């Protein structure tokens, strides 16, 4: 290949940076036709006519695929067009990254970055989420009214308080995860199977974890009721001769009691989160340098001292990551609440994430403005952690250079 | 190695450790074990209060069969699959491109763009929810599976880019440099040189994203309404609504919903854990 390049370099040099007109023309035509079809011709109505669907809504999915293929055609032909120009060829190194990053960036911008700003603007409006027949927005601007209402809403304060509880108690996952990781960091036979079985809860969806714990917390049929029975209940026969259980103290109905329901959900949420932190620490422990441990041992460090002064500093990246994912997990707690209590009893288990959903679409009436205001508050809390994370990353990047 | 290897401890503590292991595991997985036991018992056991003893009859296949025989149970499973697989393909493919761009080229915007992907990946879902719903309605993609897939793929591109970029950054840059000096086209470098090298990262990401999307509940609740479109995480609630008080069926349905990611995890364990840790320990 090298010799071929060298041989043809002289003849290529002239043509190499020139625009490939034929290719550019074909790509340009394809681009224009595909873009025209995409933006002005294709909608479910058209597809319905072509394919003979009975209803417009049935034609939505096929219409999607037609659009998707056209979108691909637009992207590919746009790339062909750009890469065949002399300008691109001369500035290859400068332009190529933009080509590579463009598709992902456009999708990400449309679905993630722009919506953040849109939510901010929604939060200053009153809107039920509907548009009129021409697609015109039907809401109205109300300034800071949503935020004022938020300050007077007791449910908002409950949610905020519960979010704080989640944040604080969820952090238990980090030390407990470390504890289990230390416990499992051995080389006895079969330890790998133990490790993966301990990690198991993380793989199960939060919905299923929620269902499992709803059942476990059930005072009549569940695990809690059963274990309670060992200590406080006894089997007797009542007057009619049927066996019954009599309890000196009734088993707690954890999810039915507004004072403890949140703690019950958090405990359930901790289960997979501990598993996650454990696996982070197990990997971290794998990478701890044996030399330093040996040196520590020679210096007489053992047990707690060793952990505190030799091991933990080396586990700092794992700890950082564990804290980050735990914070994010705590603030994202939605699935569990939706499956276990739906915010009840009496709104006592609401967190911002669930309350927002409930206000915006949950009750059948869309309160997009109010919901967005709640989302903005949640985002502001998260932003503290995101900024910290990015700042740490930036530090690392600077060091790496 | 820390803590001190147990082989160096006294035989007594070695024995104690080996005894403690299964015991700890038993306590740790107790909820799961209990629900599994429930899912294989006959209804009679539950009626007579035998919730935790040995099942009087082993009716696993009957119970699970009964769940799968529900009109929509299989539909939910298939829906989840047709949401999950295209999402994995799309987001990993996009992330290969973006990750390559942000790792290999030293342009001024590389780091800011990378941070945009990372930050976007951490935002709460709720701040995206209403605009995404509105956009989907306007594109006539609301309540369709492709609409959900496109959103998932776009969102997961954030995490995948974080992962891919760090992975590619760790590759020897000299290889790419050498290819450039040879005059190889940038896209060909990506396709023939870098892609084969990032195969482990692609495997790890695929397994991880598969699990994330399979377990997604929030976006499916928000973006899908028709029963015919629902994935299993949402559908399992509908199923359970039909099994009033039939705990053996409720537990069987819940376990069925959890099964595929579990299989995926045990089959691809190494990739899975590599994905969970490498993608971010570097960050």
XYZ file of C-alpha atoms in Angstrom:
684
model
C 0.000 0.000 0.000
C 2.830 2.371 0.901
C 4.544 1.892 -2.442
C 1.312 2.339 -4.329
C 0.696 5.578 -2.521
C 4.182 6.794 -3.247
C 3.931 5.892 -6.921
C 0.626 7.578 -7.499
C 1.272 10.511 -5.196
C 2.537 12.719 -7.988
C -0.423 12.146 -10.265
C -2.854 12.290 -7.369
C -1.615 15.532 -5.906
C -3.317 17.522 -8.616
C -6.690 15.803 -8.450
C -6.727 14.951 -4.793
C -8.077 18.228 -3.501
C -10.431 18.999 -6.355
C -14.174 18.713 -6.056
C -15.453 15.460 -7.484
C -18.188 17.097 -9.508
C -20.037 14.014 -10.706
C -20.299 12.506 -7.248
C -21.280 15.828 -5.727
C -24.029 16.323 -8.310
C -25.565 12.898 -7.774
C -25.419 13.295 -3.999
C -26.916 16.772 -4.247
C -29.861 15.604 -6.318
C -30.549 12.696 -3.971
C -30.296 15.040 -1.002
C -32.779 17.528 -2.405
C -35.302 14.888 -3.478
C -35.113 12.979 -0.191
C -35.329 16.134 1.905
C -38.274 17.394 -0.156
C -40.114 14.090 0.281
C -39.261 14.022 3.971
C -40.448 17.484 4.859
C -43.235 18.243 2.408
C -44.730 15.019 1.103
C -44.625 12.201 3.609
C -47.135 12.145 6.404
C -49.389 9.374 7.660
C -52.148 10.656 5.397
C -50.040 10.088 2.282
C -48.894 6.698 3.442
C -52.485 5.831 4.220
C -53.440 6.631 0.643
C -50.556 4.624 -0.823
C -50.999 1.533 1.257
C -54.742 1.630 1.708
C -54.901 1.701 5.491
C -58.342 2.204 6.888
C -57.360 4.738 9.484
C -54.818 7.470 9.720
C -53.550 6.243 13.081
C -52.823 2.798 11.605
C -50.574 4.446 9.051
C -48.355 6.080 11.659
C -45.863 3.252 12.055
C -45.363 2.572 8.315
C -45.099 6.319 7.818
C -42.390 6.341 10.429
C -40.365 3.777 8.537
C -40.726 5.633 5.248
C -39.539 8.794 6.986
C -36.706 6.981 8.662
C -35.385 5.585 5.375
C -35.648 9.042 3.824
C -33.805 10.539 6.766
C -31.015 8.025 6.296
C -30.896 8.900 2.588
C -30.621 12.582 3.475
C -27.806 11.945 5.926
C -25.811 9.674 3.638
C -26.185 11.910 0.606
C -25.287 14.974 2.652
C -22.097 13.213 3.708
C -21.330 12.201 0.132
C -21.898 15.766 -0.986
C -19.660 17.267 1.658
C -16.848 14.743 1.303
C -16.662 15.147 -2.460
C -15.888 18.873 -2.265
C -12.339 20.137 -2.576
C -12.858 22.267 0.524
C -13.507 19.163 2.613
C -10.509 17.370 1.149
C -8.205 20.219 2.053
C -9.589 20.549 5.586
C -10.141 16.894 6.280
C -8.706 16.778 9.777
C -10.656 19.861 10.820
C -14.008 18.805 9.353
C -14.011 15.043 9.864
C -14.845 15.142 13.615
C -17.935 17.212 12.868
C -19.052 14.640 10.330
C -18.628 11.845 12.831
C -20.292 13.643 15.692
C -23.125 15.253 13.735
C -25.786 12.537 13.680
C -25.466 11.648 17.335
C -25.295 15.285 18.315
C -28.389 16.246 16.334
C -30.448 13.451 17.858
C -29.144 14.206 21.305
C -29.817 17.916 20.911
C -33.375 17.383 19.709
C -34.345 14.870 22.360
C -32.245 15.844 25.370
C -30.656 19.283 25.214
C -33.458 21.357 23.713
C -36.179 19.800 25.911
C -34.353 21.060 29.014
C -34.805 24.634 27.810
C -38.326 23.955 26.611
C -39.242 22.690 30.071
C -37.948 25.930 31.531
C -40.201 27.908 29.237
C -43.186 25.639 29.894
C -42.806 26.325 33.578
C -43.879 29.927 33.018
C -47.107 28.943 31.300
C -50.447 27.411 31.995
C -51.043 24.689 29.430
C -52.927 21.403 29.297
C -50.613 19.832 26.711
C -53.011 20.167 23.796
C -52.660 21.981 20.522
C -55.497 23.111 18.322
C -56.242 21.576 14.937
C -53.561 23.652 13.195
C -50.923 22.600 15.679
C -50.942 25.991 17.373
C -50.059 26.097 21.047
C -53.066 26.819 23.260
C -51.462 27.769 26.575
C -50.932 31.163 28.141
C -48.011 32.863 29.819
C -48.428 33.301 33.546
C -44.992 34.454 34.655
C -43.914 33.097 38.018
C -47.373 31.939 39.074
C -46.460 28.248 38.943
C -43.510 28.814 41.237
C -45.623 30.867 43.628
C -48.154 28.065 43.788
C -45.337 25.623 44.379
C -44.239 27.526 47.475
C -47.709 27.172 48.972
C -48.182 23.524 48.051
C -47.798 21.190 51.063
C -47.336 18.223 48.712
C -44.341 19.950 47.211
C -42.705 20.215 50.613
C -43.501 16.574 51.367
C -41.873 15.598 48.080
C -38.862 17.759 48.743
C -38.443 16.306 52.223
C -38.776 12.776 50.852
C -36.192 13.545 48.195
C -33.846 14.607 50.973
C -34.589 11.368 52.848
C -33.855 9.394 49.695
C -30.593 11.236 49.146
C -29.383 10.721 52.702
C -30.550 7.161 53.295
C -29.661 5.968 49.818
C -26.067 6.875 50.634
C -26.050 3.872 52.965
C -25.622 1.832 49.797
C -22.032 3.042 49.523
C -20.649 1.828 52.895
C -22.791 -1.304 52.887
C -21.675 -2.070 49.351
C -18.077 -1.619 50.458
C -18.687 -3.927 53.411
C -20.075 -6.693 51.238
C -17.284 -6.219 48.720
C -14.702 -6.642 51.490
C -16.541 -9.690 52.717
C -16.526 -11.255 49.261
C -13.021 -10.267 48.205
C -11.542 -13.726 48.799
C -10.418 -16.565 46.589
C -12.198 -19.586 48.043
C -13.759 -21.989 45.582
C -17.044 -20.848 44.092
C -16.551 -17.231 45.117
C -17.269 -16.024 41.596
C -20.718 -17.511 41.733
C -21.301 -15.856 45.089
C -20.218 -12.530 43.678
C -22.581 -12.716 40.748
C -25.455 -13.910 42.910
C -24.897 -10.994 45.268
C -24.963 -8.681 42.276
C -28.160 -10.255 41.020
C -30.702 -7.725 42.438
C -29.233 -4.961 40.293
C -30.133 -6.778 37.093
C -33.795 -7.099 37.970
C -35.954 -4.176 36.921
C -36.991 -1.755 39.629
C -40.595 -2.520 38.826
C -40.054 -6.158 39.735
C -38.064 -5.229 42.834
C -40.997 -3.019 43.768
C -43.432 -5.880 43.249
C -41.280 -8.280 45.256
C -41.097 -5.892 48.179
C -44.759 -4.935 48.011
C -45.442 -8.568 48.507
C -42.734 -9.000 51.150
C -44.154 -6.073 53.131
C -47.681 -7.434 53.016
C -48.629 -7.948 56.679
C -50.872 -10.907 55.951
C -49.144 -12.889 53.230
C -45.688 -11.415 53.049
C -42.259 -12.035 54.428
C -42.590 -9.305 57.050
C -45.824 -10.803 58.339
C -44.215 -14.212 58.491
C -41.087 -13.122 60.337
C -43.231 -11.013 62.649
C -45.237 -14.112 63.380
C -42.197 -15.948 64.719
C -41.814 -13.411 67.499
C -45.237 -11.998 68.306
C -47.880 -14.434 67.151
C -48.989 -17.899 68.041
C -51.294 -20.384 66.389
C -54.378 -21.130 68.453
C -57.751 -22.633 67.864
C -60.714 -20.331 68.255
C -64.019 -21.212 69.852
C -65.386 -22.729 66.662
C -62.373 -25.019 66.381
C -60.745 -23.265 63.421
C -57.033 -22.572 63.571
C -56.259 -18.849 63.829
C -53.232 -16.780 64.611
C -53.268 -14.402 67.514
C -50.644 -11.697 67.655
C -49.674 -9.795 70.781
C -48.668 -6.905 68.526
C -50.235 -6.606 65.082
C -47.744 -6.860 62.221
C -46.883 -3.465 60.754
C -48.457 -2.445 57.483
C -45.350 -0.725 56.236
C -46.662 0.609 52.942
C -50.010 1.585 54.451
C -48.593 3.804 57.179
C -47.823 7.360 56.039
C -45.060 7.654 58.639
C -42.965 4.715 57.490
C -43.993 4.035 53.890
C -41.154 6.112 52.431
C -38.593 4.278 54.554
C -40.032 1.000 53.307
C -39.596 2.055 49.693
C -36.091 3.353 50.310
C -35.133 0.042 51.936
C -36.404 -1.771 48.868
C -34.486 0.627 46.639
C -31.303 0.066 48.609
C -31.298 -3.605 47.725
C -30.246 -3.225 44.060
C -28.221 -0.091 44.773
C -26.054 -1.880 47.349
C -25.413 -4.553 44.750
C -24.273 -1.885 42.299
C -21.914 -0.243 44.785
C -20.599 -3.667 45.743
C -19.603 -4.484 42.189
C -17.883 -1.105 41.804
C -15.862 -1.767 44.953
C -15.063 -5.343 43.995
C -13.535 -4.102 40.756
C -11.763 -1.365 42.669
C -10.336 -3.852 45.169
C -9.034 -5.900 42.270
C -6.938 -2.960 41.171
C -5.501 -2.071 44.570
C -1.755 -2.446 44.326
C -0.463 -5.424 46.332
C 2.864 -3.667 46.945
C 1.242 -0.917 48.937
C -0.680 -3.427 51.015
C 2.566 -5.275 51.710
C 4.269 -2.009 52.635
C 1.351 -1.180 54.906
C 1.606 -4.582 56.570
C 5.313 -4.078 57.188
C 4.467 -0.763 58.838
C 2.134 -2.645 61.129
C -1.105 -1.387 59.630
C -3.914 -3.885 60.039
C -7.669 -4.078 59.772
C -9.357 -0.726 60.113
C -6.138 1.291 59.941
C -5.118 -0.450 56.751
C -8.540 0.161 55.254
C -8.592 3.796 56.256
C -5.075 4.789 55.220
C -4.059 2.406 52.457
C -7.103 0.904 50.817
C -9.684 3.698 50.784
C -7.413 6.261 49.131
C -6.835 3.784 46.326
C -10.546 3.123 46.084
C -11.276 6.826 45.617
C -12.353 6.485 41.959
C -14.755 3.673 42.875
C -16.129 5.698 45.784
C -16.609 8.727 43.583
C -18.489 6.696 41.024
C -20.566 4.925 43.668
C -21.603 8.262 45.184
C -22.491 9.687 41.780
C -24.643 6.765 40.682
C -26.291 6.629 44.097
C -27.210 10.302 44.035
C -28.603 9.975 40.550
C -30.476 6.827 41.540
C -31.943 8.579 44.571
C -33.169 11.556 42.587
C -34.509 9.367 39.798
C -36.565 7.164 42.131
C -39.787 6.812 40.209
C -40.382 3.191 39.255
C -40.448 1.949 42.831
C -42.888 4.582 44.020
C -45.109 4.039 41.015
C -45.271 0.288 41.637
C -45.366 0.274 45.430
C -47.561 3.154 46.569
C -48.277 5.586 43.707
C -47.315 8.380 46.043
C -49.773 7.287 48.726
C -50.905 6.867 51.429
C -52.167 10.472 51.438
C -49.314 11.674 49.273
C -46.787 10.746 51.941
C -44.374 8.892 49.632
C -44.285 11.456 46.828
C -40.909 12.568 45.616
C -40.390 15.352 43.097
C -39.986 12.881 40.245
C -43.264 11.151 40.968
C -45.178 14.261 41.979
C -44.192 15.936 38.728
C -45.500 13.007 36.723
C -48.665 12.910 38.777
C -49.343 16.611 38.287
C -48.439 16.739 34.617
C -50.214 13.690 33.230
C -51.291 11.515 36.130
C -54.719 12.808 37.033
C -56.092 12.965 33.545
C -55.830 16.744 33.510
C -52.619 17.968 31.949
C -50.882 20.550 34.104
C -47.843 20.962 31.913
C -46.884 24.310 33.371
C -47.024 23.261 36.998
C -45.387 19.921 36.238
C -42.547 21.682 34.433
C -42.013 23.961 37.406
C -41.544 20.889 39.619
C -39.216 19.368 37.024
C -37.155 22.546 36.995
C -36.705 22.346 40.766
C -35.615 18.717 40.467
C -33.259 19.646 37.659
C -31.764 22.435 39.762
C -30.986 19.949 42.540
C -29.460 17.512 40.077
C -27.474 20.300 38.463
C -25.414 20.689 41.638
C -24.213 17.105 41.268
C -23.834 17.268 37.506
C -21.642 20.361 37.822
C -19.532 18.691 40.467
C -19.164 15.589 38.304
C -18.193 17.606 35.242
C -15.743 19.652 37.262
C -14.058 16.458 38.505
C -13.941 15.115 34.968
C -12.420 18.315 33.729
C -9.709 18.075 36.394
C -8.930 14.520 35.292
C -8.782 15.553 31.657
C -6.356 18.350 32.410
C -4.144 15.966 34.326
C -4.230 13.475 31.472
C -2.868 16.045 29.077
C -4.982 -8.400 48.516
C -7.229 -6.848 51.109
C -8.707 -8.141 53.331
C -6.046 -10.731 54.204
C -6.703 -13.941 52.242
C -8.719 -16.336 54.298
C -6.381 -19.219 53.419
C -3.808 -17.690 55.749
C -6.248 -17.585 58.656
C -6.808 -20.366 61.165
C -8.849 -23.399 60.055
C -11.615 -22.343 62.411
C -12.106 -18.953 60.818
C -11.771 -20.511 57.381
C -14.588 -22.807 58.238
C -16.599 -19.963 59.731
C -16.120 -17.926 56.561
C -17.204 -20.758 54.326
C -20.256 -21.295 56.465
C -21.076 -17.587 56.568
C -21.017 -17.248 52.781
C -24.113 -19.274 51.941
C -25.884 -17.925 54.997
C -25.267 -14.328 53.946
C -26.339 -15.142 50.427
C -29.510 -16.722 51.730
C -30.432 -13.611 53.718
C -29.483 -11.340 50.816
C -31.647 -13.173 48.307
C -34.418 -14.051 50.740
C -37.072 -11.876 49.061
C -36.238 -13.414 45.715
C -36.227 -16.960 47.057
C -39.514 -16.437 48.821
C -41.173 -15.069 45.726
C -39.780 -17.908 43.649
C -41.159 -20.458 46.093
C -44.517 -18.722 45.944
C -44.506 -18.839 42.171
C -44.246 -22.631 42.144
C -46.916 -23.414 44.686
C -50.526 -24.353 44.076
C -53.263 -21.894 44.982
C -54.317 -24.229 47.769
C -51.125 -23.561 49.737
C -51.786 -19.866 49.779
C -55.371 -20.342 50.837
C -54.303 -22.495 53.770
C -51.549 -20.116 54.809
C -48.606 -22.248 53.700
C -46.727 -19.273 52.286
C -43.189 -20.167 53.256
C -42.990 -23.875 53.880
C -42.246 -26.305 51.104
C -44.860 -26.254 48.355
C -47.308 -29.123 48.758
C -47.136 -29.685 45.014
C -44.623 -28.594 42.421
C -46.697 -26.685 39.868
C -44.108 -24.371 38.375
C -44.989 -25.144 34.772
C -48.695 -24.828 35.394
C -48.331 -21.426 37.048
C -45.936 -19.974 34.518
C -47.996 -21.503 31.716
C -51.074 -19.847 33.091
C -49.339 -16.467 33.087
C -48.127 -16.902 29.523
C -51.577 -18.010 28.472
C -52.961 -14.593 29.376
C -54.061 -12.878 26.177
C -51.404 -10.146 26.309
C -48.513 -11.723 28.187
C -46.531 -12.813 25.153
C -47.413 -9.600 23.355
C -45.782 -7.596 26.172
C -42.630 -9.683 25.968
C -42.391 -9.280 22.204
C -43.039 -5.552 22.491
C -40.182 -5.203 24.941
C -37.937 -7.032 22.535
C -38.852 -4.830 19.578
C -38.271 -1.762 21.700
C -34.993 -2.986 23.131
C -33.090 -4.469 20.208
C -33.344 -1.529 17.752
C -32.517 0.885 20.574
C -29.337 -1.027 21.374
C -28.271 -1.113 17.736
C -29.012 2.552 17.096
C -27.472 3.995 20.212
C -24.327 1.878 20.093
C -23.849 2.669 16.388
C -24.262 6.392 16.966
C -21.957 6.275 19.969
C -19.209 4.576 17.961
C -19.234 7.572 15.620
C -19.462 10.272 18.279
C -17.053 8.524 20.619
C -14.532 8.203 17.799
C -14.869 11.864 16.892
C -14.439 13.048 20.472
C -11.558 10.719 21.311
C -9.357 10.878 18.233
C -9.541 14.475 16.994
C -7.988 17.240 19.008
C -10.323 20.051 18.109
C -11.334 22.833 20.405
C -14.896 21.603 20.807
C -14.013 18.026 21.673
C -14.182 18.463 25.425
C -17.198 20.799 25.584
C -19.173 18.489 23.287
C -18.162 15.515 25.364
C -19.380 17.284 28.493
C -22.690 18.046 26.798
C -23.205 14.311 26.239
C -22.161 13.461 29.779
C -24.307 16.128 31.405
C -27.324 15.273 29.282
C -26.989 11.680 30.344
C -27.483 12.633 34.005
C -30.478 14.959 33.797
C -33.683 13.854 35.507
C -36.162 12.305 33.089
C -38.916 14.626 34.241
C -37.321 17.693 32.735
C -37.359 16.016 29.320
C -40.743 14.396 29.629
C -43.222 17.066 28.523
C -41.245 18.525 25.595
C -40.494 15.014 24.329
C -44.165 14.108 24.571
C -45.116 17.282 22.739
C -42.511 16.640 20.033
C -43.718 13.069 19.576
C -47.295 14.262 19.281
C -46.326 16.756 16.619
C -44.322 14.163 14.678
C -47.315 11.817 14.982
C -45.076 9.337 16.776
C -46.791 9.418 20.154
C -48.037 6.035 21.335
C -45.999 4.171 18.731
C -43.087 1.871 19.444
C -40.749 3.560 16.894
C -41.394 6.875 18.614
C -40.193 5.411 21.901
C -37.225 3.702 20.249
C -35.980 6.924 18.679
C -36.171 8.713 21.985
C -34.416 5.909 23.873
C -31.682 5.724 21.249
C -31.119 9.473 21.385
C -31.006 9.532 25.165
C -28.763 6.490 25.545
C -26.336 7.990 23.052
C -25.203 10.165 25.957
C -24.061 7.301 28.131
C -22.744 5.295 25.182
C -20.674 8.239 24.019
C -19.174 8.652 27.476
C -18.218 5.003 27.420
C -16.976 4.806 23.839
C -14.967 7.970 23.995
C -13.094 6.784 27.081
C -12.524 3.396 25.543
C -11.177 4.760 22.261
C -9.077 7.304 24.131
C -7.255 4.391 25.758
C -6.344 2.827 22.404
C -2.824 3.446 21.083
C -3.082 6.664 19.114
C 0.052 5.820 17.105
C -1.954 3.291 15.085
C -4.328 5.954 13.845
C -1.525 8.395 13.260
C 0.350 5.824 11.171
C -2.724 5.144 9.057
C -3.179 8.867 8.466
C 0.377 9.256 7.270
C -0.331 6.435 4.842
C -3.099 8.641 3.515
C -5.979 6.404 4.540
C -9.357 8.108 4.433
C -10.726 9.119 7.841
C -13.833 6.998 7.508
C -11.772 4.004 6.450
C -9.565 4.413 9.497
C -12.696 4.343 11.613
C -14.206 1.379 9.824
C -11.203 -0.888 9.280
C -8.923 0.055 12.142
C -10.893 1.391 15.092
C -14.129 -0.598 14.879
C -12.419 -4.009 15.171
C -10.517 -2.712 18.192
C -13.611 -1.503 20.044
C -15.492 -4.779 19.742
C -15.212 -5.475 23.481
C -16.662 -2.049 24.208
C -19.505 -2.679 21.786
C -20.272 -5.970 23.517
C -20.194 -4.401 26.971
C -22.372 -1.481 25.912
C -24.895 -3.683 24.147
C -25.422 -5.858 27.189
C -25.744 -2.845 29.438
C -28.111 -0.873 27.246
C -30.164 -4.001 26.676
C -30.685 -4.266 30.415
C -31.381 -0.561 30.870
C -33.981 -0.483 28.134
C -35.540 -3.799 29.042
C -36.035 -2.514 32.569
C -37.296 0.900 31.523
C -40.627 1.746 33.029
C -40.922 5.503 33.075
C -40.668 6.265 29.379
C -42.899 3.400 28.402
C -45.589 4.694 30.770
C -45.224 8.183 29.398
C -44.975 7.466 25.683
C -47.195 4.425 25.191
C -50.860 4.081 26.013
C -52.346 1.302 23.926
C -52.311 -2.055 25.652
C -51.058 -3.589 22.392
C -47.860 -1.513 22.526
C -46.897 -1.907 26.178
C -43.642 -3.562 27.226
C -43.532 -6.129 29.984
C -42.453 -3.736 32.747
C -45.688 -1.815 32.329
C -47.757 -4.801 31.248
C -46.892 -6.797 34.331
C -49.028 -4.408 36.355
C -51.979 -4.978 34.083
C -51.436 -8.718 34.372
C -51.252 -8.512 38.136
C -54.462 -6.533 38.153
C -56.136 -9.560 36.627
C -54.667 -12.015 39.144
C -56.449 -10.560 42.152
C -54.992 -12.140 45.285
C -53.560 -15.048 43.276
C -50.110 -14.536 44.666
C -48.637 -17.568 42.926
C -49.508 -16.037 39.534
C -48.469 -12.512 40.485
C -45.049 -13.768 41.536
C -44.693 -15.906 38.427
C -45.500 -12.914 36.210
C -43.027 -10.701 38.076
C -40.256 -13.251 37.745
C -40.975 -13.767 34.055
C -40.654 -10.018 33.499
C -37.229 -10.067 35.152
C -35.920 -13.138 33.382
C -34.373 -11.939 30.087
C -31.963 -9.392 31.601
C -30.982 -12.013 34.155
C -30.162 -14.517 31.417
C -28.304 -11.785 29.580
C -26.332 -10.978 32.705
C -25.299 -14.545 33.439
C -24.433 -15.230 29.805
C -22.401 -12.053 29.320
C -21.265 -11.424 32.869
C -17.757 -10.302 32.035
C -18.926 -7.747 29.505
C -21.668 -6.556 31.777
C -19.369 -5.791 34.689
C -16.742 -4.323 32.410
C -19.438 -2.034 31.090
C -20.658 -0.939 34.486
C -17.231 -0.114 35.805
C -14.972 0.889 32.943
C -17.424 3.261 31.359
C -17.288 5.446 34.371
C -14.297 4.643 36.581
C -12.334 6.567 34.022
C -14.682 9.524 34.228
